[in-house]
């Protein structure tokens, strides 16, 4: 039986003129999908982001000290996956890098991580991801479609790049978290198979908070999925055409996997297999695409 979860919250947003570009642009198009058909049924206790305040998180444009960056992010070794993300590129196996992001600070923060990969034959990629994390919370991400830039010696799980790859956390930035809308958000159960899988999200916009900056443009809804340990294992972005009026309700079918991106309804930044571990969803950004 399908289950849904409903929450009432002053939905957390990020006050930064470039937040939309950072959230969408900094996430590599290589964070790709996984096994075939599956659905995720979060627990009844699922909730959107609670009010954690805006104090203490520094608004740092850039952290480049290697030791300090290591407290925020670490990159793993080249990893292979056989899933719909590989299939969308005409491959049996895709290759990516695992990225672990941690919030070492004492307040909730938006954390953006940029990773660069340099090949010994001059190949190069950069990208990464942006997450909103509570103090001590961790996000497990998959970044880069390595096969699009580097040559591997076969289409198999054991295939290796034909040049030596060096991955480095290039930059970390943080920004405080604040609020924009008061809204009720209901998450349905992921339905569909492979690239067609979607997360139904129903939003009722109750109002604009008194201290919210003036906004313009279409709304954007940024969602994170948490596993049983509280780690972020899924990221979803709804990009509806137009903005919901105050008092209005709308349901968005948000792509549940990167392989489903490009249908105009939004984006996802994980394989479908990762959604099997989600027990809770939270809204970490619901705001206009432009802030004045």
PDB file of C-alpha atoms in Angstrom:
ATOM      1  CA  UNK A   1       0.000   0.000   0.000  1.00  0.00           C
ATOM      2  CA  UNK A   2       1.366   3.415  -0.926  1.00  0.00           C
ATOM      3  CA  UNK A   3       2.177   5.770   1.937  1.00  0.00           C
ATOM      4  CA  UNK A   4       2.514   9.519   1.943  1.00  0.00           C
ATOM      5  CA  UNK A   5       3.932  11.879   4.522  1.00  0.00           C
ATOM      6  CA  UNK A   6       2.707  15.378   5.240  1.00  0.00           C
ATOM      7  CA  UNK A   7       4.622  18.073   7.060  1.00  0.00           C
ATOM      8  CA  UNK A   8       4.036  21.664   8.082  1.00  0.00           C
ATOM      9  CA  UNK A   9       7.022  23.918   8.273  1.00  0.00           C
ATOM     10  CA  UNK A  10       8.497  27.283   7.658  1.00  0.00           C
ATOM     11  CA  UNK A  11      10.398  25.800   4.742  1.00  0.00           C
ATOM     12  CA  UNK A  12      14.058  26.513   4.883  1.00  0.00           C
ATOM     13  CA  UNK A  13      15.577  28.516   2.068  1.00  0.00           C
ATOM     14  CA  UNK A  14      19.002  29.842   1.200  1.00  0.00           C
ATOM     15  CA  UNK A  15      19.429  33.588   0.872  1.00  0.00           C
ATOM     16  CA  UNK A  16      22.049  34.013  -1.805  1.00  0.00           C
ATOM     17  CA  UNK A  17      21.597  35.630  -5.175  1.00  0.00           C
ATOM     18  CA  UNK A  18      23.568  32.823  -6.802  1.00  0.00           C
ATOM     19  CA  UNK A  19      21.975  29.938  -4.902  1.00  0.00           C
ATOM     20  CA  UNK A  20      20.087  28.572  -7.903  1.00  0.00           C
ATOM     21  CA  UNK A  21      23.170  28.591 -10.099  1.00  0.00           C
ATOM     22  CA  UNK A  22      25.242  26.994  -7.369  1.00  0.00           C
ATOM     23  CA  UNK A  23      22.712  24.294  -6.586  1.00  0.00           C
ATOM     24  CA  UNK A  24      22.143  23.335 -10.186  1.00  0.00           C
ATOM     25  CA  UNK A  25      25.464  24.209 -11.753  1.00  0.00           C
ATOM     26  CA  UNK A  26      27.842  22.856  -9.136  1.00  0.00           C
ATOM     27  CA  UNK A  27      26.298  19.406  -9.222  1.00  0.00           C
ATOM     28  CA  UNK A  28      28.138  17.389 -11.831  1.00  0.00           C
ATOM     29  CA  UNK A  29      26.023  15.845 -14.551  1.00  0.00           C
ATOM     30  CA  UNK A  30      27.922  12.682 -13.777  1.00  0.00           C
ATOM     31  CA  UNK A  31      26.182  11.910 -10.540  1.00  0.00           C
ATOM     32  CA  UNK A  32      24.293   9.048 -12.088  1.00  0.00           C
ATOM     33  CA  UNK A  33      21.617   6.344 -11.631  1.00  0.00           C
ATOM     34  CA  UNK A  34      21.288   2.677 -10.613  1.00  0.00           C
ATOM     35  CA  UNK A  35      19.429  -0.663 -10.777  1.00  0.00           C
ATOM     36  CA  UNK A  36      16.135  -1.076 -12.481  1.00  0.00           C
ATOM     37  CA  UNK A  37      12.683  -0.621 -11.044  1.00  0.00           C
ATOM     38  CA  UNK A  38      12.290   0.142  -7.410  1.00  0.00           C
ATOM     39  CA  UNK A  39      10.223   2.299  -5.131  1.00  0.00           C
ATOM     40  CA  UNK A  40      10.924   4.086  -1.883  1.00  0.00           C
ATOM     41  CA  UNK A  41       8.417   4.373   0.950  1.00  0.00           C
ATOM     42  CA  UNK A  42       9.669   6.766   3.630  1.00  0.00           C
ATOM     43  CA  UNK A  43       8.559   6.315   7.213  1.00  0.00           C
ATOM     44  CA  UNK A  44       5.498   8.090   8.560  1.00  0.00           C
ATOM     45  CA  UNK A  45       7.829  10.353  10.551  1.00  0.00           C
ATOM     46  CA  UNK A  46       9.300  11.932   7.429  1.00  0.00           C
ATOM     47  CA  UNK A  47       9.610  15.690   7.714  1.00  0.00           C
ATOM     48  CA  UNK A  48      10.735  18.731   5.827  1.00  0.00           C
ATOM     49  CA  UNK A  49      13.515  20.796   7.342  1.00  0.00           C
ATOM     50  CA  UNK A  50      12.757  22.132  10.778  1.00  0.00           C
ATOM     51  CA  UNK A  51      13.712  25.620  11.919  1.00  0.00           C
ATOM     52  CA  UNK A  52      17.341  25.429  12.981  1.00  0.00           C
ATOM     53  CA  UNK A  53      17.997  29.162  12.890  1.00  0.00           C
ATOM     54  CA  UNK A  54      20.523  31.119  10.885  1.00  0.00           C
ATOM     55  CA  UNK A  55      23.241  31.859  13.428  1.00  0.00           C
ATOM     56  CA  UNK A  56      26.823  30.688  13.426  1.00  0.00           C
ATOM     57  CA  UNK A  57      27.270  29.375   9.887  1.00  0.00           C
ATOM     58  CA  UNK A  58      29.920  31.593   8.267  1.00  0.00           C
ATOM     59  CA  UNK A  59      29.259  33.039   4.830  1.00  0.00           C
ATOM     60  CA  UNK A  60      32.601  32.033   3.329  1.00  0.00           C
ATOM     61  CA  UNK A  61      33.058  32.539  -0.372  1.00  0.00           C
ATOM     62  CA  UNK A  62      35.967  30.124  -0.481  1.00  0.00           C
ATOM     63  CA  UNK A  63      37.963  27.760   1.706  1.00  0.00           C
ATOM     64  CA  UNK A  64      41.141  26.604  -0.029  1.00  0.00           C
ATOM     65  CA  UNK A  65      43.330  25.446   2.868  1.00  0.00           C
ATOM     66  CA  UNK A  66      43.821  21.705   2.315  1.00  0.00           C
ATOM     67  CA  UNK A  67      43.612  20.741   5.993  1.00  0.00           C
ATOM     68  CA  UNK A  68      40.427  22.742   6.538  1.00  0.00           C
ATOM     69  CA  UNK A  69      38.798  21.422   3.354  1.00  0.00           C
ATOM     70  CA  UNK A  70      39.487  17.869   4.518  1.00  0.00           C
ATOM     71  CA  UNK A  71      37.211  18.443   7.524  1.00  0.00           C
ATOM     72  CA  UNK A  72      34.367  19.104   5.057  1.00  0.00           C
ATOM     73  CA  UNK A  73      34.949  16.710   2.161  1.00  0.00           C
ATOM     74  CA  UNK A  74      36.820  13.590   1.074  1.00  0.00           C
ATOM     75  CA  UNK A  75      36.927  11.940  -2.368  1.00  0.00           C
ATOM     76  CA  UNK A  76      37.063   8.169  -2.830  1.00  0.00           C
ATOM     77  CA  UNK A  77      38.503   5.959  -5.567  1.00  0.00           C
ATOM     78  CA  UNK A  78      37.047   5.392  -9.035  1.00  0.00           C
ATOM     79  CA  UNK A  79      33.947   3.205  -8.650  1.00  0.00           C
ATOM     80  CA  UNK A  80      31.812   1.359 -11.216  1.00  0.00           C
ATOM     81  CA  UNK A  81      28.029   0.955 -11.306  1.00  0.00           C
ATOM     82  CA  UNK A  82      25.725  -1.009 -13.604  1.00  0.00           C
ATOM     83  CA  UNK A  83      22.443   0.862 -13.762  1.00  0.00           C
ATOM     84  CA  UNK A  84      20.132   3.133 -15.759  1.00  0.00           C
ATOM     85  CA  UNK A  85      22.756   5.862 -15.498  1.00  0.00           C
ATOM     86  CA  UNK A  86      25.129   3.724 -17.523  1.00  0.00           C
ATOM     87  CA  UNK A  87      22.384   2.714 -19.936  1.00  0.00           C
ATOM     88  CA  UNK A  88      21.475   6.315 -20.739  1.00  0.00           C
ATOM     89  CA  UNK A  89      25.034   6.741 -22.040  1.00  0.00           C
ATOM     90  CA  UNK A  90      24.931   3.489 -24.003  1.00  0.00           C
ATOM     91  CA  UNK A  91      27.193   1.697 -21.514  1.00  0.00           C
ATOM     92  CA  UNK A  92      26.879  -1.388 -19.355  1.00  0.00           C
ATOM     93  CA  UNK A  93      29.017   0.153 -16.607  1.00  0.00           C
ATOM     94  CA  UNK A  94      29.578   3.777 -15.649  1.00  0.00           C
ATOM     95  CA  UNK A  95      32.454   5.123 -13.574  1.00  0.00           C
ATOM     96  CA  UNK A  96      32.220   7.843 -10.935  1.00  0.00           C
ATOM     97  CA  UNK A  97      33.878   9.144  -7.773  1.00  0.00           C
ATOM     98  CA  UNK A  98      32.252   8.870  -4.328  1.00  0.00           C
ATOM     99  CA  UNK A  99      32.268  12.162  -2.408  1.00  0.00           C
ATOM    100  CA  UNK A 100      31.578  12.388   1.331  1.00  0.00           C
ATOM    101  CA  UNK A 101      30.582  15.829   2.632  1.00  0.00           C
ATOM    102  CA  UNK A 102      30.392  16.533   6.382  1.00  0.00           C
ATOM    103  CA  UNK A 103      29.332  19.615   8.322  1.00  0.00           C
ATOM    104  CA  UNK A 104      31.992  20.098  11.059  1.00  0.00           C
ATOM    105  CA  UNK A 105      30.445  23.371  12.233  1.00  0.00           C
ATOM    106  CA  UNK A 106      27.987  24.100  15.044  1.00  0.00           C
ATOM    107  CA  UNK A 107      25.105  25.305  12.853  1.00  0.00           C
ATOM    108  CA  UNK A 108      23.166  24.167   9.809  1.00  0.00           C
ATOM    109  CA  UNK A 109      24.990  25.275   6.641  1.00  0.00           C
ATOM    110  CA  UNK A 110      24.801  25.167   2.886  1.00  0.00           C
ATOM    111  CA  UNK A 111      28.072  23.545   1.857  1.00  0.00           C
ATOM    112  CA  UNK A 112      29.318  23.612  -1.718  1.00  0.00           C
ATOM    113  CA  UNK A 113      32.248  21.374  -2.681  1.00  0.00           C
ATOM    114  CA  UNK A 114      34.214  21.638  -5.928  1.00  0.00           C
ATOM    115  CA  UNK A 115      36.360  18.663  -6.956  1.00  0.00           C
ATOM    116  CA  UNK A 116      38.828  18.557  -9.846  1.00  0.00           C
ATOM    117  CA  UNK A 117      40.062  15.440 -11.643  1.00  0.00           C
ATOM    118  CA  UNK A 118      43.258  15.687 -13.687  1.00  0.00           C
ATOM    119  CA  UNK A 119      44.506  12.937 -15.988  1.00  0.00           C
ATOM    120  CA  UNK A 120      48.151  12.229 -16.763  1.00  0.00           C
ATOM    121  CA  UNK A 121      47.335  12.712 -20.481  1.00  0.00           C
ATOM    122  CA  UNK A 122      45.848  16.174 -19.840  1.00  0.00           C
ATOM    123  CA  UNK A 123      42.218  15.131 -19.395  1.00  0.00           C
ATOM    124  CA  UNK A 124      40.363  17.320 -16.898  1.00  0.00           C
ATOM    125  CA  UNK A 125      36.969  17.593 -15.190  1.00  0.00           C
ATOM    126  CA  UNK A 126      35.630  19.652 -12.323  1.00  0.00           C
ATOM    127  CA  UNK A 127      32.324  19.725 -10.500  1.00  0.00           C
ATOM    128  CA  UNK A 128      30.921  18.528  -7.215  1.00  0.00           C
ATOM    129  CA  UNK A 129      27.786  19.121  -5.198  1.00  0.00           C
ATOM    130  CA  UNK A 130      25.891  21.362  -2.802  1.00  0.00           C
ATOM    131  CA  UNK A 131      24.070  20.114   0.288  1.00  0.00           C
ATOM    132  CA  UNK A 132      22.418  21.596   3.362  1.00  0.00           C
ATOM    133  CA  UNK A 133      23.633  19.768   6.464  1.00  0.00           C
ATOM    134  CA  UNK A 134      22.930  19.951  10.176  1.00  0.00           C
ATOM    135  CA  UNK A 135      25.936  20.038  12.550  1.00  0.00           C
ATOM    136  CA  UNK A 136      27.805  16.731  12.275  1.00  0.00           C
ATOM    137  CA  UNK A 137      25.582  15.446   9.466  1.00  0.00           C
ATOM    138  CA  UNK A 138      27.063  13.687   6.430  1.00  0.00           C
ATOM    139  CA  UNK A 139      26.082  13.402   2.760  1.00  0.00           C
ATOM    140  CA  UNK A 140      27.197  10.563   0.491  1.00  0.00           C
ATOM    141  CA  UNK A 141      27.317  11.720  -3.144  1.00  0.00           C
ATOM    142  CA  UNK A 142      28.324  10.259  -6.497  1.00  0.00           C
ATOM    143  CA  UNK A 143      30.033  12.739  -8.790  1.00  0.00           C
ATOM    144  CA  UNK A 144      31.300  12.785 -12.374  1.00  0.00           C
ATOM    145  CA  UNK A 145      30.503  10.795 -15.464  1.00  0.00           C
ATOM    146  CA  UNK A 146      34.173   9.864 -15.846  1.00  0.00           C
ATOM    147  CA  UNK A 147      33.522   7.913 -19.059  1.00  0.00           C
ATOM    148  CA  UNK A 148      32.566  11.146 -20.834  1.00  0.00           C
ATOM    149  CA  UNK A 149      36.056  12.636 -20.416  1.00  0.00           C
ATOM    150  CA  UNK A 150      38.449   9.752 -19.821  1.00  0.00           C
ATOM    151  CA  UNK A 151      38.983   6.511 -21.741  1.00  0.00           C
ATOM    152  CA  UNK A 152      38.589   3.209 -19.890  1.00  0.00           C
ATOM    153  CA  UNK A 153      40.105  -0.071 -21.056  1.00  0.00           C
ATOM    154  CA  UNK A 154      36.733  -1.740 -21.419  1.00  0.00           C
ATOM    155  CA  UNK A 155      33.049  -1.589 -20.519  1.00  0.00           C
ATOM    156  CA  UNK A 156      33.209  -3.665 -17.360  1.00  0.00           C
ATOM    157  CA  UNK A 157      33.224  -3.352 -13.586  1.00  0.00           C
ATOM    158  CA  UNK A 158      36.978  -3.923 -13.460  1.00  0.00           C
ATOM    159  CA  UNK A 159      37.809  -1.512 -16.304  1.00  0.00           C
ATOM    160  CA  UNK A 160      40.513   1.014 -15.456  1.00  0.00           C
ATOM    161  CA  UNK A 161      41.220   4.446 -16.933  1.00  0.00           C
ATOM    162  CA  UNK A 162      43.969   4.412 -19.549  1.00  0.00           C
ATOM    163  CA  UNK A 163      45.632   7.365 -17.826  1.00  0.00           C
ATOM    164  CA  UNK A 164      46.371   8.048 -14.175  1.00  0.00           C
ATOM    165  CA  UNK A 165      43.649  10.135 -12.531  1.00  0.00           C
ATOM    166  CA  UNK A 166      44.270  12.493  -9.608  1.00  0.00           C
ATOM    167  CA  UNK A 167      41.166  13.766  -7.784  1.00  0.00           C
ATOM    168  CA  UNK A 168      41.429  16.756  -5.449  1.00  0.00           C
ATOM    169  CA  UNK A 169      38.962  18.742  -3.361  1.00  0.00           C
ATOM    170  CA  UNK A 170      39.577  22.072  -5.043  1.00  0.00           C
ATOM    171  CA  UNK A 171      37.353  24.399  -3.029  1.00  0.00           C
ATOM    172  CA  UNK A 172      34.747  24.437  -0.262  1.00  0.00           C
ATOM    173  CA  UNK A 173      32.333  27.268   0.503  1.00  0.00           C
ATOM    174  CA  UNK A 174      29.676  27.699   3.177  1.00  0.00           C
ATOM    175  CA  UNK A 175      26.611  29.909   3.513  1.00  0.00           C
ATOM    176  CA  UNK A 176      23.990  30.400   6.228  1.00  0.00           C
ATOM    177  CA  UNK A 177      20.515  28.908   5.954  1.00  0.00           C
ATOM    178  CA  UNK A 178      17.354  30.992   6.342  1.00  0.00           C
ATOM    179  CA  UNK A 179      13.642  30.863   5.452  1.00  0.00           C
ATOM    180  CA  UNK A 180      11.425  32.172   2.638  1.00  0.00           C
ATOM    181  CA  UNK A 181       8.029  30.422   2.499  1.00  0.00           C
ATOM    182  CA  UNK A 182       5.685  28.857   5.019  1.00  0.00           C
ATOM    183  CA  UNK A 183       4.367  25.701   3.353  1.00  0.00           C
ATOM    184  CA  UNK A 184       2.868  22.253   3.821  1.00  0.00           C
ATOM    185  CA  UNK A 185       4.770  19.587   1.876  1.00  0.00           C
ATOM    186  CA  UNK A 186       3.605  16.039   1.212  1.00  0.00           C
ATOM    187  CA  UNK A 187       5.917  13.388  -0.253  1.00  0.00           C
ATOM    188  CA  UNK A 188       4.469  10.428  -2.096  1.00  0.00           C
ATOM    189  CA  UNK A 189       6.097   7.114  -2.908  1.00  0.00           C
ATOM    190  CA  UNK A 190       8.604   6.911  -5.750  1.00  0.00           C
ATOM    191  CA  UNK A 191       6.910   5.302  -8.736  1.00  0.00           C
ATOM    192  CA  UNK A 192       8.068   4.202 -12.174  1.00  0.00           C
ATOM    193  CA  UNK A 193      11.087   2.307 -13.403  1.00  0.00           C
ATOM    194  CA  UNK A 194      14.580   3.350 -14.407  1.00  0.00           C
ATOM    195  CA  UNK A 195      14.819   6.800 -15.937  1.00  0.00           C
ATOM    196  CA  UNK A 196      11.024   7.195 -15.695  1.00  0.00           C
ATOM    197  CA  UNK A 197      10.977   6.993 -11.876  1.00  0.00           C
ATOM    198  CA  UNK A 198       9.537  10.081 -10.162  1.00  0.00           C
ATOM    199  CA  UNK A 199       9.019  11.396  -6.636  1.00  0.00           C
ATOM    200  CA  UNK A 200       5.537  12.986  -6.280  1.00  0.00           C
ATOM    201  CA  UNK A 201       5.724  16.130  -4.133  1.00  0.00           C
ATOM    202  CA  UNK A 202       2.592  18.098  -3.187  1.00  0.00           C
ATOM    203  CA  UNK A 203       3.122  21.649  -1.957  1.00  0.00           C
ATOM    204  CA  UNK A 204       0.630  24.026  -0.353  1.00  0.00           C
ATOM    205  CA  UNK A 205       2.069  27.529  -0.101  1.00  0.00           C
ATOM    206  CA  UNK A 206       0.672  29.162   3.043  1.00  0.00           C
ATOM    207  CA  UNK A 207       2.524  32.452   2.810  1.00  0.00           C
ATOM    208  CA  UNK A 208       5.756  34.410   2.575  1.00  0.00           C
ATOM    209  CA  UNK A 209       7.622  34.928   5.828  1.00  0.00           C
ATOM    210  CA  UNK A 210       7.841  38.482   7.136  1.00  0.00           C
ATOM    211  CA  UNK A 211      11.642  38.622   7.018  1.00  0.00           C
ATOM    212  CA  UNK A 212      11.984  37.059   3.557  1.00  0.00           C
ATOM    213  CA  UNK A 213      13.709  39.149   0.878  1.00  0.00           C
ATOM    214  CA  UNK A 214      11.784  40.207  -2.224  1.00  0.00           C
ATOM    215  CA  UNK A 215      11.791  37.455  -4.810  1.00  0.00           C
ATOM    216  CA  UNK A 216      11.189  37.119  -8.540  1.00  0.00           C
ATOM    217  CA  UNK A 217      11.104  34.364 -11.129  1.00  0.00           C
ATOM    218  CA  UNK A 218       9.819  30.802 -10.863  1.00  0.00           C
ATOM    219  CA  UNK A 219       9.989  28.966  -7.548  1.00  0.00           C
ATOM    220  CA  UNK A 220      12.556  26.264  -6.868  1.00  0.00           C
ATOM    221  CA  UNK A 221      12.117  23.397  -4.413  1.00  0.00           C
ATOM    222  CA  UNK A 222      15.245  21.581  -3.213  1.00  0.00           C
ATOM    223  CA  UNK A 223      14.725  18.297  -1.337  1.00  0.00           C
ATOM    224  CA  UNK A 224      17.088  15.949   0.457  1.00  0.00           C
ATOM    225  CA  UNK A 225      16.447  12.294   1.307  1.00  0.00           C
ATOM    226  CA  UNK A 226      17.937  10.880   4.510  1.00  0.00           C
ATOM    227  CA  UNK A 227      18.765   7.265   5.325  1.00  0.00           C
ATOM    228  CA  UNK A 228      18.254   5.600   8.701  1.00  0.00           C
ATOM    229  CA  UNK A 229      21.511   7.016  10.069  1.00  0.00           C
ATOM    230  CA  UNK A 230      20.530  10.572   9.131  1.00  0.00           C
ATOM    231  CA  UNK A 231      22.968  10.823   6.226  1.00  0.00           C
ATOM    232  CA  UNK A 232      21.887  12.580   3.028  1.00  0.00           C
ATOM    233  CA  UNK A 233      21.706   9.970   0.257  1.00  0.00           C
ATOM    234  CA  UNK A 234      19.322  11.681  -2.175  1.00  0.00           C
ATOM    235  CA  UNK A 235      18.963  15.158  -3.648  1.00  0.00           C
ATOM    236  CA  UNK A 236      16.001  16.294  -5.738  1.00  0.00           C
ATOM    237  CA  UNK A 237      15.147  19.651  -7.306  1.00  0.00           C
ATOM    238  CA  UNK A 238      11.666  20.615  -8.519  1.00  0.00           C
ATOM    239  CA  UNK A 239      11.681  23.411 -11.100  1.00  0.00           C
ATOM    240  CA  UNK A 240       8.003  24.112 -11.849  1.00  0.00           C
ATOM    241  CA  UNK A 241       7.067  26.376 -14.730  1.00  0.00           C
ATOM    242  CA  UNK A 242       5.713  29.397 -12.892  1.00  0.00           C
ATOM    243  CA  UNK A 243       5.193  30.069  -9.204  1.00  0.00           C
ATOM    244  CA  UNK A 244       2.448  28.768  -6.957  1.00  0.00           C
ATOM    245  CA  UNK A 245       0.160  31.474  -5.576  1.00  0.00           C
ATOM    246  CA  UNK A 246      -0.150  31.860  -1.808  1.00  0.00           C
ATOM    247  CA  UNK A 247      -2.946  29.538  -0.702  1.00  0.00           C
ATOM    248  CA  UNK A 248      -2.497  27.331  -3.756  1.00  0.00           C
ATOM    249  CA  UNK A 249      -1.616  23.634  -3.938  1.00  0.00           C
ATOM    250  CA  UNK A 250       0.287  21.804  -6.669  1.00  0.00           C
ATOM    251  CA  UNK A 251       1.826  18.362  -7.163  1.00  0.00           C
ATOM    252  CA  UNK A 252       5.154  17.973  -8.954  1.00  0.00           C
ATOM    253  CA  UNK A 253       6.518  14.693 -10.322  1.00  0.00           C
ATOM    254  CA  UNK A 254      10.215  15.236  -9.688  1.00  0.00           C
ATOM    255  CA  UNK A 255      12.746  12.961 -11.436  1.00  0.00           C
ATOM    256  CA  UNK A 256      14.057  10.429  -8.898  1.00  0.00           C
ATOM    257  CA  UNK A 257      17.264   9.622 -10.776  1.00  0.00           C
ATOM    258  CA  UNK A 258      19.765  11.533 -12.866  1.00  0.00           C
ATOM    259  CA  UNK A 259      18.807   9.424 -15.877  1.00  0.00           C
ATOM    260  CA  UNK A 260      15.404  11.145 -15.808  1.00  0.00           C
ATOM    261  CA  UNK A 261      16.769  14.680 -15.930  1.00  0.00           C
ATOM    262  CA  UNK A 262      15.864  16.889 -18.847  1.00  0.00           C
ATOM    263  CA  UNK A 263      12.090  16.377 -18.817  1.00  0.00           C
ATOM    264  CA  UNK A 264      11.540  19.942 -17.603  1.00  0.00           C
ATOM    265  CA  UNK A 265      10.130  18.993 -14.187  1.00  0.00           C
ATOM    266  CA  UNK A 266      13.362  19.043 -12.225  1.00  0.00           C
ATOM    267  CA  UNK A 267      16.548  17.198 -11.502  1.00  0.00           C
ATOM    268  CA  UNK A 268      17.961  14.414  -9.318  1.00  0.00           C
ATOM    269  CA  UNK A 269      21.563  13.799  -8.351  1.00  0.00           C
ATOM    270  CA  UNK A 270      21.751  10.137  -7.379  1.00  0.00           C
ATOM    271  CA  UNK A 271      21.191   6.633  -8.743  1.00  0.00           C
ATOM    272  CA  UNK A 272      17.756   5.156  -8.276  1.00  0.00           C
ATOM    273  CA  UNK A 273      19.259   2.493  -6.007  1.00  0.00           C
ATOM    274  CA  UNK A 274      20.171   5.196  -3.471  1.00  0.00           C
ATOM    275  CA  UNK A 275      16.497   6.046  -2.998  1.00  0.00           C
ATOM    276  CA  UNK A 276      15.860   2.578  -1.555  1.00  0.00           C
ATOM    277  CA  UNK A 277      17.659   3.715   1.611  1.00  0.00           C
ATOM    278  CA  UNK A 278      15.608   6.897   2.105  1.00  0.00           C
ATOM    279  CA  UNK A 279      13.454   6.898   5.244  1.00  0.00           C
ATOM    280  CA  UNK A 280      12.860  10.652   5.504  1.00  0.00           C
ATOM    281  CA  UNK A 281      12.584  13.612   3.151  1.00  0.00           C
ATOM    282  CA  UNK A 282      13.160  17.237   4.043  1.00  0.00           C
ATOM    283  CA  UNK A 283      12.819  20.483   2.122  1.00  0.00           C
ATOM    284  CA  UNK A 284      15.990  22.520   2.479  1.00  0.00           C
ATOM    285  CA  UNK A 285      15.185  25.270  -0.017  1.00  0.00           C
ATOM    286  CA  UNK A 286      11.856  26.602  -1.268  1.00  0.00           C
ATOM    287  CA  UNK A 287      12.171  30.088  -2.705  1.00  0.00           C
ATOM    288  CA  UNK A 288      11.999  32.175  -5.857  1.00  0.00           C
ATOM    289  CA  UNK A 289      14.826  31.618  -8.306  1.00  0.00           C
ATOM    290  CA  UNK A 290      15.852  35.269  -7.976  1.00  0.00           C
ATOM    291  CA  UNK A 291      16.201  37.312  -4.805  1.00  0.00           C
ATOM    292  CA  UNK A 292      16.416  41.094  -4.795  1.00  0.00           C
TER     293      UNK A 292
END
